[in-house]
C-alpha cells in the first residue's frame, strides 16, 4: 500500500481531528504553524535517516503543546476519551502518548493544507516520515494503536 | 576611618558570596542623613557596597547593602575583620573613584538609575523596568487597562526568555498569555480579639500602585512600590495604610528578592509619622507550568515551596519566605478563567511586620531539582542568611 492511499483511510484523520478538538488546541496549532514547522524541520535535520527518532521528536513537541496550551479540564477529558476509545485495543495505553501522536498527525495534515508551494514538499516528507516512523515504532513497542497510524494498518 | 566588620555566617559551609545589609543608622560617626556613598575595603579588596534609601518616609529602613565574598563557616566571626570605611558626603563627592558610581537621569516623566550590568527605569505611575545581566522585569503600575494588574510584575525574563509563559517563549514571541503576572493581590490586617472576624482583607490589585523610591548600585537595583491607600478602622482610631513592595534584583542570579511591609498613618492626622503594621500578604502567580504542575512542599518547613513541570521546556518557580506559607491554591477559589486555570496559583503568608520573600525562576530544570534549589536558597539566603555589622 503506497502512502498516498492512506489519504483514503480518513478514519485516522477524523480521530486526530476529534482529539485536537477535544483538547481545544486547534487555534494554537494554526497560530503557531510556522514555529511548529521550524521545530519539525529541526528534528528532520537532526535525524535524517532515523524515522523513529523523528517521530519521537514530533511526539514530544506535540506533548509540550498539549501540556501547555490545552487546559486542565480539556486534557483530562481527552485522556478519558482515549481510555474509552482504545480500551482493550492496546496493551498498555498511555493516553498522552496517543493524544500526542494524533496531534502530530493533525499538525502534519494542517501543514499540508495550509502551506505554500515552497513548504509543501517538506510537509510531504514529514508525513512520509511520520508514517514510516510510526510503523517502525509500532514494531518496537508492539503498540497496536501506533500501528494503526502506519500506512499498512 | 578604620572599623571592625562583624560577619555572622551561621552555616557549616563556606559561602562564595553573600548579600548583606547593615542599617545605616548603625554606622557610628557617619551622618546618616547626608552620606551618599561608602567605600569599604577588606584585606585590600574593595567591597561592593551602596547606600539604599528604601523609603523617604522611613529613614530607619535606610541600609548599607554589600556583597561579601568567601565567608568562612562556623557561625560568628565578630570583629575579626578590619574594614576601611570611607563615607562620601553630599558636599564631598570627589574622594572616591567612579567605578561604582551609578548613573542617575531624572526627567519630569521618568527616572533611570544605572550601574554596571543592572539598573532600574521608572516611568511615573505607569511602569518600572529592572534589569541585570541575567534578568529583566517589567512592572505594571496602573490599574488600567485590565483592572487587575495593579502593581504586578507582568514580565520576567531570564537569560532573554520569558518565564511567565515559557511555552510561548519556546515556540515564538507572539500571543503571550495577557494575564501572566506575579503580584501581591491582597493583604490582611488582624482585627482586635473581640471582633468576630479574625482579620479584614484589603484588595490591592484593583487599584493603581506608585513608585516611591528607586535605586541602583554595584550590589543591587531596587524599586519601592506602594499600593493605593486602604483604611484600617477599628473601634478607636482608623489608619490610612499602604502596602509596600521593595523588589530587588542582583548580578548573576536567577532570583529576585521581595521585601514587604505595611505603613499606616492616623486618618485624622496625616502629618504624624507613619507606623508599621503587622499584616499577612497574599500572592497571586499566573505562570504556565503545563496542565499538571508539580508542586513540592516539605510539611515540616512551610516557608518554601516550588512548582515545576514534567515536560519540555521544564519551567520552574521557587518561593521562599521569612514567614510560613499557607495553602497553595491551583486555581484560586475565585479565579474565573477555566481555560487557563492550571496556570493560576495563589498562596497566603503568615502575619509579620516585615516579610522577605525570594522568587526563583528556572528553565530546562526538572521539578525535583527546582525543589532542591529552592530549599537551598531558603536555607542560605533567608533562614541562615549571612549577617554583618560594623562597629
Short mmCIF file of C-alpha atoms in Angstrom, two decimals:
data_model
loop_
_atom_site.label_atom_id
_atom_site.label_comp_id
_atom_site.label_asym_id
_atom_site.label_seq_id
_atom_site.Cartn_x
_atom_site.Cartn_y
_atom_site.Cartn_z
CA UNK A 1 0.00 0.00 0.00
CA UNK A 2 1.51 3.31 -1.00
CA UNK A 3 1.39 6.22 1.35
CA UNK A 4 -0.91 8.16 -0.95
CA UNK A 5 -3.54 5.51 -0.39
CA UNK A 6 -3.54 6.36 3.29
CA UNK A 7 -5.40 9.53 2.42
CA UNK A 8 -8.38 7.39 1.64
CA UNK A 9 -8.18 5.98 5.13
CA UNK A 10 -9.81 9.03 6.60
CA UNK A 11 -10.62 7.35 9.85
CA UNK A 12 -7.33 8.18 11.50
CA UNK A 13 -7.54 11.77 10.32
CA UNK A 14 -11.03 12.04 11.70
CA UNK A 15 -9.89 10.69 15.04
CA UNK A 16 -6.92 13.06 15.04
CA UNK A 17 -9.25 15.99 14.40
CA UNK A 18 -11.53 14.83 17.18
CA UNK A 19 -8.61 14.58 19.57
CA UNK A 20 -7.38 18.06 18.73
CA UNK A 21 -10.88 19.47 19.07
CA UNK A 22 -11.33 17.84 22.44
CA UNK A 23 -8.02 19.29 23.55
CA UNK A 24 -9.03 22.66 22.12
CA UNK A 25 -5.62 23.29 20.62
CA UNK A 26 -6.67 23.89 17.01
CA UNK A 27 -6.08 27.62 17.30
CA UNK A 28 -2.72 27.12 18.95
CA UNK A 29 -1.62 24.83 16.14
CA UNK A 30 -2.85 27.10 13.37
CA UNK A 31 -1.46 30.24 15.01
CA UNK A 32 1.94 28.68 15.54
CA UNK A 33 2.10 26.62 12.37
CA UNK A 34 5.24 28.38 11.19
CA UNK A 35 7.02 27.87 14.52
CA UNK A 36 5.98 24.23 14.67
CA UNK A 37 7.16 23.75 11.10
CA UNK A 38 10.57 25.05 12.10
CA UNK A 39 10.68 22.70 15.09
CA UNK A 40 9.83 19.70 12.91
CA UNK A 41 12.34 20.83 10.34
CA UNK A 42 14.98 20.87 13.05
CA UNK A 43 14.00 17.31 14.05
CA UNK A 44 14.14 16.35 10.39
CA UNK A 45 17.61 17.82 10.07
CA UNK A 46 18.96 16.25 13.24
CA UNK A 47 17.76 12.74 12.39
CA UNK A 48 17.78 12.49 8.59
CA UNK A 49 17.89 8.69 8.49
CA UNK A 50 16.09 7.75 11.66
CA UNK A 51 12.34 7.93 11.25
CA UNK A 52 11.61 6.68 14.75
CA UNK A 53 13.70 9.45 16.24
CA UNK A 54 11.93 11.97 14.04
CA UNK A 55 8.55 10.72 15.22
CA UNK A 56 9.73 10.74 18.84
CA UNK A 57 10.81 14.38 18.50
CA UNK A 58 7.49 15.29 16.92
CA UNK A 59 5.58 13.43 19.62
CA UNK A 60 7.47 15.30 22.33
CA UNK A 61 6.79 18.59 20.57
CA UNK A 62 3.06 17.94 20.46
CA UNK A 63 3.07 16.66 24.03
CA UNK A 64 4.51 20.03 25.05
CA UNK A 65 1.81 21.85 23.09
CA UNK A 66 -0.89 19.75 24.74
CA UNK A 67 0.54 20.16 28.23
CA UNK A 68 0.97 23.90 27.99
CA UNK A 69 -1.97 25.06 25.91
CA UNK A 70 -4.87 22.65 26.21
CA UNK A 71 -6.26 23.46 29.63
CA UNK A 72 -6.58 21.04 32.51
CA UNK A 73 -10.21 20.10 32.00
CA UNK A 74 -9.75 19.57 28.27
CA UNK A 75 -6.68 17.41 28.85
CA UNK A 76 -8.40 15.26 31.45
CA UNK A 77 -11.49 14.86 29.28
CA UNK A 78 -9.40 13.93 26.25
CA UNK A 79 -7.39 11.41 28.26
CA UNK A 80 -10.61 9.82 29.50
CA UNK A 81 -11.91 9.73 25.93
CA UNK A 82 -8.76 7.97 24.76
CA UNK A 83 -9.14 5.49 27.58
CA UNK A 84 -12.67 4.67 26.43
CA UNK A 85 -11.89 4.57 22.73
CA UNK A 86 -8.85 2.37 22.93
CA UNK A 87 -9.85 0.19 25.84
CA UNK A 88 -8.64 -3.30 25.07
CA UNK A 89 -7.11 -2.26 21.75
CA UNK A 90 -3.66 -1.52 23.05
CA UNK A 91 -1.59 -3.44 25.51
CA UNK A 92 -0.54 -0.51 27.65
CA UNK A 93 -2.32 2.62 26.51
CA UNK A 94 -0.69 5.85 27.56
CA UNK A 95 -3.39 8.37 26.73
CA UNK A 96 -0.99 11.29 26.47
CA UNK A 97 1.20 9.41 24.00
CA UNK A 98 -1.82 8.58 21.88
CA UNK A 99 -3.06 12.16 22.02
CA UNK A 100 0.38 13.48 21.12
CA UNK A 101 0.62 11.16 18.13
CA UNK A 102 -2.83 12.14 16.96
CA UNK A 103 -1.98 15.81 17.38
CA UNK A 104 1.21 15.27 15.39
CA UNK A 105 -0.79 13.65 12.65
CA UNK A 106 -3.22 16.58 12.73
CA UNK A 107 -0.33 19.05 12.59
CA UNK A 108 1.15 17.41 9.52
CA UNK A 109 -2.19 17.34 7.75
CA UNK A 110 -2.77 21.00 8.60
CA UNK A 111 0.66 21.82 7.30
CA UNK A 112 -0.16 20.06 4.04
CA UNK A 113 -3.39 22.01 3.71
CA UNK A 114 -2.11 25.48 4.51
CA UNK A 115 1.42 25.59 3.16
CA UNK A 116 2.62 27.29 0.05
CA UNK A 117 4.50 25.53 -2.68
CA UNK A 118 7.84 26.18 -1.01
CA UNK A 119 6.94 24.14 2.02
CA UNK A 120 4.56 21.55 0.66
CA UNK A 121 7.35 19.18 -0.28
CA UNK A 122 8.80 19.41 3.21
CA UNK A 123 5.44 18.73 4.80
CA UNK A 124 5.00 15.80 2.44
CA UNK A 125 8.33 14.43 3.62
CA UNK A 126 7.24 14.92 7.24
CA UNK A 127 4.10 12.95 6.52
CA UNK A 128 6.03 10.11 4.92
CA UNK A 129 8.47 10.02 7.80
CA UNK A 130 5.64 10.05 10.31
CA UNK A 131 4.09 7.07 8.58
CA UNK A 132 7.37 5.17 8.35
CA UNK A 133 8.44 6.07 11.85
CA UNK A 134 5.11 5.10 13.36
CA UNK A 135 5.30 1.74 11.67
CA UNK A 136 8.83 1.06 12.93
CA UNK A 137 7.95 2.39 16.35
CA UNK A 138 4.99 0.06 16.47
CA UNK A 139 7.26 -2.84 15.67
CA UNK A 140 9.47 -1.92 18.56
CA UNK A 141 6.85 -1.32 21.21
CA UNK A 142 4.21 -3.69 19.91
CA UNK A 143 1.72 -0.92 20.24
CA UNK A 144 -1.34 -1.71 18.18
CA UNK A 145 -2.58 1.80 18.14
CA UNK A 146 0.63 3.25 16.78
CA UNK A 147 0.49 0.56 14.14
CA UNK A 148 -2.90 1.88 13.18
CA UNK A 149 -1.26 5.14 12.22
CA UNK A 150 1.02 3.36 9.78
CA UNK A 151 0.19 3.13 6.07
CA UNK A 152 -0.46 -0.55 6.06
CA UNK A 153 -2.68 -0.53 9.11
CA UNK B 1 38.49 55.61 59.38
CA UNK B 2 39.15 52.02 60.46
CA UNK B 3 36.21 49.91 61.57
CA UNK B 4 35.58 46.35 62.61
CA UNK B 5 33.39 44.33 60.30
CA UNK B 6 31.49 41.64 62.13
CA UNK B 7 30.32 38.75 59.97
CA UNK B 8 27.91 36.08 61.09
CA UNK B 9 27.60 33.15 58.71
CA UNK B 10 25.59 30.54 60.60
CA UNK B 11 26.22 27.52 58.41
CA UNK B 12 28.81 24.77 58.19
CA UNK B 13 29.88 25.59 54.67
CA UNK B 14 31.94 28.26 53.02
CA UNK B 15 29.92 30.84 51.19
CA UNK B 16 31.28 32.08 47.90
CA UNK B 17 29.24 35.21 48.11
CA UNK B 18 26.57 36.72 50.31
CA UNK B 19 24.31 39.74 50.13
CA UNK B 20 24.07 41.51 53.49
CA UNK B 21 22.66 44.77 54.71
CA UNK B 22 23.61 46.91 57.67
CA UNK B 23 21.22 49.62 58.90
CA UNK B 24 22.70 52.96 58.01
CA UNK B 25 21.93 54.27 61.46
CA UNK B 26 24.33 51.74 62.97
CA UNK B 27 27.38 53.36 61.35
CA UNK B 28 28.65 55.43 64.22
CA UNK B 29 30.45 58.55 63.14
CA UNK B 30 28.61 58.71 59.84
CA UNK B 31 25.88 61.26 59.37
CA UNK B 32 23.15 59.03 58.01
CA UNK B 33 21.19 61.94 56.63
CA UNK B 34 23.90 63.30 54.38
CA UNK B 35 26.12 60.41 53.42
CA UNK B 36 25.84 59.46 49.76
CA UNK B 37 28.17 56.55 49.38
CA UNK B 38 30.50 54.45 51.44
CA UNK B 39 33.71 52.87 50.34
CA UNK B 40 34.84 49.76 52.17
CA UNK B 41 37.96 47.73 51.74
CA UNK B 42 38.52 44.30 53.22
CA UNK B 43 42.03 42.94 53.06
CA UNK B 44 42.88 45.37 50.30
CA UNK B 45 39.86 44.45 48.19
CA UNK B 46 37.05 46.87 47.63
CA UNK B 47 33.75 45.56 48.97
CA UNK B 48 30.87 46.24 46.56
CA UNK B 49 28.63 48.47 48.65
CA UNK B 50 25.91 51.03 48.19
CA UNK B 51 23.60 53.11 50.32
CA UNK B 52 19.94 52.31 49.74
CA UNK B 53 17.41 54.82 50.93
CA UNK B 54 14.46 52.49 50.78
CA UNK B 55 11.61 54.76 51.84
CA UNK B 56 11.79 58.57 52.12
CA UNK B 57 9.22 58.44 54.93
CA UNK B 58 11.09 55.78 56.87
CA UNK B 59 14.76 56.73 57.38
CA UNK B 60 15.06 53.75 59.73
CA UNK B 61 14.87 51.47 56.68
CA UNK B 62 17.96 53.03 55.08
CA UNK B 63 20.69 50.42 54.76
CA UNK B 64 24.18 49.89 53.51
CA UNK B 65 23.97 46.96 51.10
CA UNK B 66 27.08 44.99 50.35
CA UNK B 67 28.26 41.78 48.77
CA UNK B 68 30.80 39.81 50.80
CA UNK B 69 32.90 37.05 49.26
CA UNK B 70 34.43 33.92 50.73
CA UNK B 71 32.73 33.81 54.11
CA UNK B 72 34.09 31.08 56.30
CA UNK B 73 31.75 28.63 58.00
CA UNK B 74 31.10 28.14 61.65
CA UNK B 75 28.99 30.99 62.86
CA UNK B 76 30.16 34.29 64.21
CA UNK B 77 33.45 35.91 63.41
CA UNK B 78 32.54 39.16 65.04
CA UNK B 79 35.07 41.89 64.99
CA UNK B 80 37.74 39.72 63.45
CA UNK B 81 37.99 41.59 60.23
CA UNK B 82 39.02 45.15 59.68
CA UNK B 83 37.49 47.32 57.02
CA UNK B 84 38.43 50.75 55.90
CA UNK B 85 35.29 52.82 55.80
CA UNK B 86 35.17 55.97 53.76
CA UNK B 87 31.88 57.86 53.80
CA UNK B 88 31.21 60.29 50.99
CA UNK B 89 29.06 63.23 51.90
CA UNK B 90 26.85 65.33 49.69
CA UNK B 91 29.44 68.07 49.68
CA UNK B 92 32.37 65.81 49.01
CA UNK B 93 31.96 63.54 46.06
CA UNK B 94 35.48 63.51 44.74
CA UNK B 95 37.41 61.30 47.11
CA UNK B 96 36.27 58.02 45.60
CA UNK B 97 36.67 56.54 42.18
CA UNK B 98 33.80 56.47 39.76
CA UNK B 99 33.84 52.78 39.06
CA UNK B 100 30.81 52.09 41.24
CA UNK B 101 29.05 55.37 40.78
CA UNK B 102 25.58 54.77 39.35
CA UNK B 103 24.34 56.95 36.54
CA UNK B 104 21.17 58.79 37.52
CA UNK B 105 18.97 60.52 34.95
CA UNK B 106 15.79 62.17 36.14
CA UNK B 107 13.20 63.90 33.97
CA UNK B 108 9.72 65.07 34.93
CA UNK B 109 8.32 61.85 33.44
CA UNK B 110 10.89 59.25 34.32
CA UNK B 111 13.83 58.20 36.41
CA UNK B 112 16.70 56.00 35.31
CA UNK B 113 19.40 54.68 37.62
CA UNK B 114 22.04 52.52 36.02
CA UNK B 115 25.06 50.77 37.40
CA UNK B 116 27.27 48.17 35.81
CA UNK B 117 25.08 45.34 34.45
CA UNK B 118 21.99 46.37 36.38
CA UNK B 119 19.59 49.23 36.69
CA UNK B 120 16.05 50.47 37.01
CA UNK B 121 13.84 52.70 34.89
CA UNK B 122 10.64 54.17 36.29
CA UNK B 123 8.01 55.96 34.26
CA UNK B 124 5.99 57.63 36.95
CA UNK B 125 2.76 55.85 37.76
CA UNK B 126 2.95 53.81 34.57
CA UNK B 127 5.63 51.19 34.69
CA UNK B 128 9.00 50.20 36.02
CA UNK B 129 11.70 48.20 34.30
CA UNK B 130 14.50 46.44 36.16
CA UNK B 131 17.38 44.57 34.63
CA UNK B 132 20.55 42.69 35.43
CA UNK B 133 22.98 40.74 33.33
CA UNK B 134 20.58 37.74 33.55
CA UNK B 135 17.10 39.01 34.34
CA UNK B 136 14.68 41.64 33.15
CA UNK B 137 11.44 42.65 34.88
CA UNK B 138 8.51 44.70 33.68
CA UNK B 139 6.25 46.05 36.42
CA UNK B 140 2.80 47.41 35.59
CA UNK B 141 1.68 50.16 37.97
CA UNK B 142 -1.79 51.49 36.99
CA UNK B 143 -4.99 49.52 37.33
CA UNK B 144 -5.88 50.12 33.68
CA UNK B 145 -6.48 48.55 31.24
CA UNK B 146 -7.44 45.22 32.79
CA UNK B 147 -8.35 46.36 36.28
CA UNK B 148 -6.44 43.52 37.92
CA UNK B 149 -2.77 44.10 37.18
CA UNK B 150 -2.02 46.99 39.51
CA UNK B 151 1.49 46.68 40.90
CA UNK B 152 2.16 43.32 39.27
CA UNK B 153 5.28 42.04 37.57
CA UNK B 154 3.88 41.24 34.14
CA UNK B 155 7.07 40.02 32.51
CA UNK B 156 10.05 38.22 33.96
CA UNK B 157 12.79 37.33 31.53
CA UNK B 158 15.64 35.04 32.45
CA UNK B 159 18.53 34.82 30.01
CA UNK B 160 16.37 36.54 27.37
CA UNK B 161 13.50 34.06 27.68
CA UNK B 162 10.10 34.90 29.14
CA UNK B 163 9.47 32.85 32.27
CA UNK B 164 5.81 33.55 32.96
CA UNK B 165 4.71 31.99 29.66
CA UNK B 166 7.58 29.66 28.86
CA UNK B 167 5.91 27.68 26.10
CA UNK B 168 5.14 30.80 24.07
CA UNK B 169 8.72 31.88 24.58
CA UNK B 170 9.78 28.47 23.31
CA UNK B 171 7.78 28.43 20.10
CA UNK B 172 7.64 32.11 19.30
CA UNK B 173 7.21 35.61 20.59
CA UNK B 174 3.51 36.00 19.72
CA UNK B 175 0.38 35.63 21.77
CA UNK B 176 1.80 35.55 25.26
CA UNK B 177 -0.79 34.98 27.95
CA UNK B 178 -2.13 38.51 28.59
CA UNK B 179 -2.88 37.55 32.20
CA UNK B 180 0.61 36.41 33.11
CA UNK B 181 1.91 38.11 36.23
CA UNK B 182 3.28 37.86 39.75
CA UNK B 183 1.62 40.16 42.26
CA UNK B 184 0.58 40.70 45.83
CA UNK B 185 -3.14 40.84 45.30
CA UNK B 186 -4.47 41.27 48.82
CA UNK B 187 -3.37 41.95 52.34
CA UNK B 188 -4.95 41.05 55.65
CA UNK B 189 -4.77 43.18 58.76
CA UNK B 190 -5.61 41.50 62.06
CA UNK B 191 -8.71 42.62 63.92
CA UNK B 192 -8.79 43.07 67.69
CA UNK B 193 -9.55 39.86 69.58
CA UNK B 194 -13.13 40.86 70.39
CA UNK B 195 -14.06 41.09 66.72
CA UNK B 196 -15.97 38.21 65.15
CA UNK B 197 -13.75 38.09 62.07
CA UNK B 198 -10.07 37.49 62.81
CA UNK B 199 -8.93 39.87 60.10
CA UNK B 200 -10.02 42.34 57.48
CA UNK B 201 -8.92 41.72 53.92
CA UNK B 202 -7.98 44.55 51.56
CA UNK B 203 -7.67 44.05 47.81
CA UNK B 204 -4.68 45.93 46.47
CA UNK B 205 -4.63 44.59 42.90
CA UNK B 206 -7.65 46.56 41.68
CA UNK B 207 -6.07 49.96 42.26
CA UNK B 208 -3.02 51.79 40.98
CA UNK B 209 0.39 51.49 42.57
CA UNK B 210 3.09 54.13 42.63
CA UNK B 211 6.85 54.04 42.84
CA UNK B 212 8.13 55.92 45.88
CA UNK B 213 11.82 55.17 45.52
CA UNK B 214 14.27 53.53 43.14
CA UNK B 215 17.98 52.98 43.26
CA UNK B 216 20.87 51.03 41.83
CA UNK B 217 24.50 50.47 42.56
CA UNK B 218 27.18 47.82 42.42
CA UNK B 219 25.17 45.46 44.65
CA UNK B 220 21.57 45.63 43.51
CA UNK B 221 18.84 47.61 41.81
CA UNK B 222 15.58 48.11 43.63
CA UNK B 223 12.21 49.80 43.41
CA UNK B 224 9.89 50.55 46.30
CA UNK B 225 6.29 50.24 45.13
CA UNK B 226 3.35 51.46 47.18
CA UNK B 227 -0.26 50.39 46.88
CA UNK B 228 -3.20 52.75 46.80
CA UNK B 229 -4.36 53.67 50.30
CA UNK B 230 -6.74 51.44 52.22
CA UNK B 231 -8.34 52.25 55.54
CA UNK B 232 -7.92 50.12 58.62
CA UNK B 233 -10.63 51.08 61.09
CA UNK B 234 -11.22 49.55 64.47
CA UNK B 235 -13.16 50.84 67.48
CA UNK B 236 -10.65 53.56 68.14
CA UNK B 237 -8.59 55.46 65.62
CA UNK B 238 -8.52 54.49 61.99
CA UNK B 239 -5.41 54.37 59.85
CA UNK B 240 -4.76 55.15 56.21
CA UNK B 241 -2.44 52.36 55.13
CA UNK B 242 -0.26 51.34 52.20
CA UNK B 243 1.37 48.05 51.32
CA UNK B 244 4.96 48.43 50.14
CA UNK B 245 6.90 46.03 47.93
CA UNK B 246 10.63 46.56 47.67
CA UNK B 247 11.74 44.47 44.69
CA UNK B 248 15.47 43.89 44.31
CA UNK B 249 17.49 42.31 41.51
CA UNK B 250 21.12 41.21 41.68
CA UNK B 251 24.03 40.28 39.46
CA UNK B 252 24.38 36.77 38.08
CA UNK B 253 21.42 35.16 39.86
CA UNK B 254 18.05 33.75 38.76
CA UNK B 255 16.04 35.08 41.67
CA UNK B 256 14.61 38.35 42.92
CA UNK B 257 14.04 39.48 46.48
CA UNK B 258 10.73 41.00 47.51
CA UNK B 259 10.55 42.84 50.88
CA UNK B 260 7.05 43.66 52.11
CA UNK B 261 5.77 45.99 54.80
CA UNK B 262 2.65 47.99 55.59
CA UNK B 263 2.67 51.57 56.78
CA UNK B 264 -0.21 53.43 58.37
CA UNK B 265 -0.98 56.97 59.48
CA UNK B 266 -3.85 58.11 61.70
CA UNK B 267 -6.68 59.11 59.39
CA UNK B 268 -7.37 62.29 61.32
CA UNK B 269 -3.77 63.43 61.44
CA UNK B 270 -1.86 62.71 58.30
CA UNK B 271 1.12 64.76 59.41
CA UNK B 272 2.02 62.16 62.01
CA UNK B 273 4.92 59.89 61.27
CA UNK B 274 3.78 56.60 59.79
CA UNK B 275 3.96 53.38 61.76
CA UNK B 276 4.42 49.83 60.56
CA UNK B 277 1.54 47.40 60.99
CA UNK B 278 1.51 43.64 61.23
CA UNK B 279 -0.05 42.10 58.12
CA UNK B 280 -0.45 38.92 56.10
CA UNK B 281 0.27 39.15 52.38
CA UNK B 282 -1.42 37.07 49.71
CA UNK B 283 0.37 36.33 46.43
CA UNK B 284 -1.04 35.54 43.01
CA UNK B 285 1.05 33.97 40.26
CA UNK B 286 -0.08 33.40 36.68
CA UNK B 287 2.63 31.25 35.13
CA UNK B 288 2.23 28.26 32.85
CA UNK B 289 3.80 25.06 34.17
CA UNK B 290 1.62 22.80 31.96
CA UNK B 291 -1.80 21.46 32.83
CA UNK B 292 -0.34 19.22 35.52
CA UNK B 293 2.10 21.33 37.55
CA UNK B 294 4.24 19.58 40.14
CA UNK B 295 4.11 21.39 43.47
CA UNK B 296 6.71 20.39 46.04
CA UNK B 297 6.42 21.20 49.73
CA UNK B 298 8.10 19.91 52.84
CA UNK B 299 5.41 19.75 55.53
CA UNK B 300 7.82 20.44 58.35
CA UNK B 301 9.15 23.57 56.63
CA UNK B 302 6.22 25.64 55.37
CA UNK B 303 8.48 28.57 54.50
CA UNK B 304 9.17 27.47 50.93
CA UNK B 305 7.70 25.57 48.02
CA UNK B 306 8.44 25.02 44.37
CA UNK B 307 6.45 24.44 41.20
CA UNK B 308 7.84 22.55 38.24
CA UNK B 309 6.79 20.71 35.11
CA UNK B 310 7.35 17.25 33.71
CA UNK B 311 7.62 18.27 30.07
CA UNK B 312 9.86 20.46 27.96
CA UNK B 313 10.77 23.34 28.45
CA UNK B 314 10.69 22.35 32.15
CA UNK B 315 9.94 25.77 33.66
CA UNK B 316 10.38 26.11 37.39
CA UNK B 317 9.45 28.56 40.11
CA UNK B 318 10.64 28.59 43.69
CA UNK B 319 9.24 30.65 46.53
CA UNK B 320 10.89 31.10 49.90
CA UNK B 321 9.91 33.42 52.67
CA UNK B 322 10.82 34.55 56.16
CA UNK B 323 7.30 33.65 57.33
CA UNK B 324 5.33 30.43 56.88
CA UNK B 325 3.27 29.97 53.76
CA UNK B 326 -0.25 28.61 53.90
CA UNK B 327 -2.20 26.54 51.43
CA UNK B 328 -1.34 26.85 47.75
CA UNK B 329 -4.46 27.12 45.60
CA UNK B 330 -4.28 25.98 41.97
CA UNK B 331 -6.51 27.52 40.80
CA UNK B 332 -7.57 30.09 43.42
CA UNK B 333 -11.19 29.72 44.52
CA UNK B 334 -12.29 32.93 42.81
CA UNK B 335 -10.26 32.54 39.62
CA UNK B 336 -12.74 32.95 36.75
CA UNK B 337 -10.92 31.70 33.63
CA UNK B 338 -11.43 27.92 33.41
CA UNK B 339 -9.43 27.60 30.19
CA UNK B 340 -6.20 28.64 31.89
CA UNK B 341 -6.94 27.74 35.50
CA UNK B 342 -3.98 25.34 35.54
CA UNK B 343 -1.58 28.28 35.40
CA UNK B 344 -3.14 30.30 38.24
CA UNK B 345 -1.69 29.95 41.73
CA UNK B 346 -2.21 31.82 44.95
CA UNK B 347 -0.94 31.46 48.47
CA UNK B 348 -1.06 33.33 51.72
CA UNK B 349 1.72 34.16 54.13
CA UNK B 350 1.60 34.35 57.89
CA UNK B 351 1.36 37.56 59.87
CA UNK B 352 4.51 39.63 60.38
CA UNK B 353 5.65 43.22 60.50
CA UNK B 354 8.18 42.81 57.70
CA UNK B 355 8.43 39.92 55.26
CA UNK B 356 11.26 38.94 52.98
CA UNK B 357 10.41 36.72 50.02
CA UNK B 358 12.53 35.16 47.32
CA UNK B 359 11.19 34.30 43.86
CA UNK B 360 13.40 31.93 41.87
CA UNK B 361 12.93 31.08 38.20
CA UNK B 362 14.34 28.15 36.26
CA UNK B 363 14.18 26.86 32.73
CA UNK B 364 15.04 23.38 31.45
CA UNK B 365 15.21 22.18 35.03
CA UNK B 366 13.34 19.11 36.31
CA UNK B 367 10.84 19.75 39.08
CA UNK B 368 12.89 17.85 41.66
CA UNK B 369 15.94 19.99 41.01
CA UNK B 370 13.86 23.17 41.25
CA UNK B 371 12.66 21.97 44.66
CA UNK B 372 16.21 21.21 45.81
CA UNK B 373 17.48 24.60 44.76
CA UNK B 374 14.55 26.44 46.30
CA UNK B 375 15.08 24.73 49.63
CA UNK B 376 18.75 25.54 49.42
CA UNK B 377 18.05 29.18 48.62
CA UNK B 378 15.63 29.40 51.55
CA UNK B 379 18.31 28.00 53.87
CA UNK B 380 21.20 30.10 52.57
CA UNK B 381 19.51 33.38 51.74
CA UNK B 382 16.67 33.64 54.24
CA UNK B 383 16.76 31.18 57.14
CA UNK B 384 20.52 31.10 57.71
CA UNK B 385 21.45 34.18 55.76
CA UNK B 386 24.72 35.89 56.41
CA UNK B 387 24.61 38.95 58.59
CA UNK B 388 27.09 41.72 59.24
CA UNK B 389 27.59 44.70 61.43
CA UNK B 390 30.15 47.48 61.53
CA UNK B 391 31.39 48.83 64.84
#
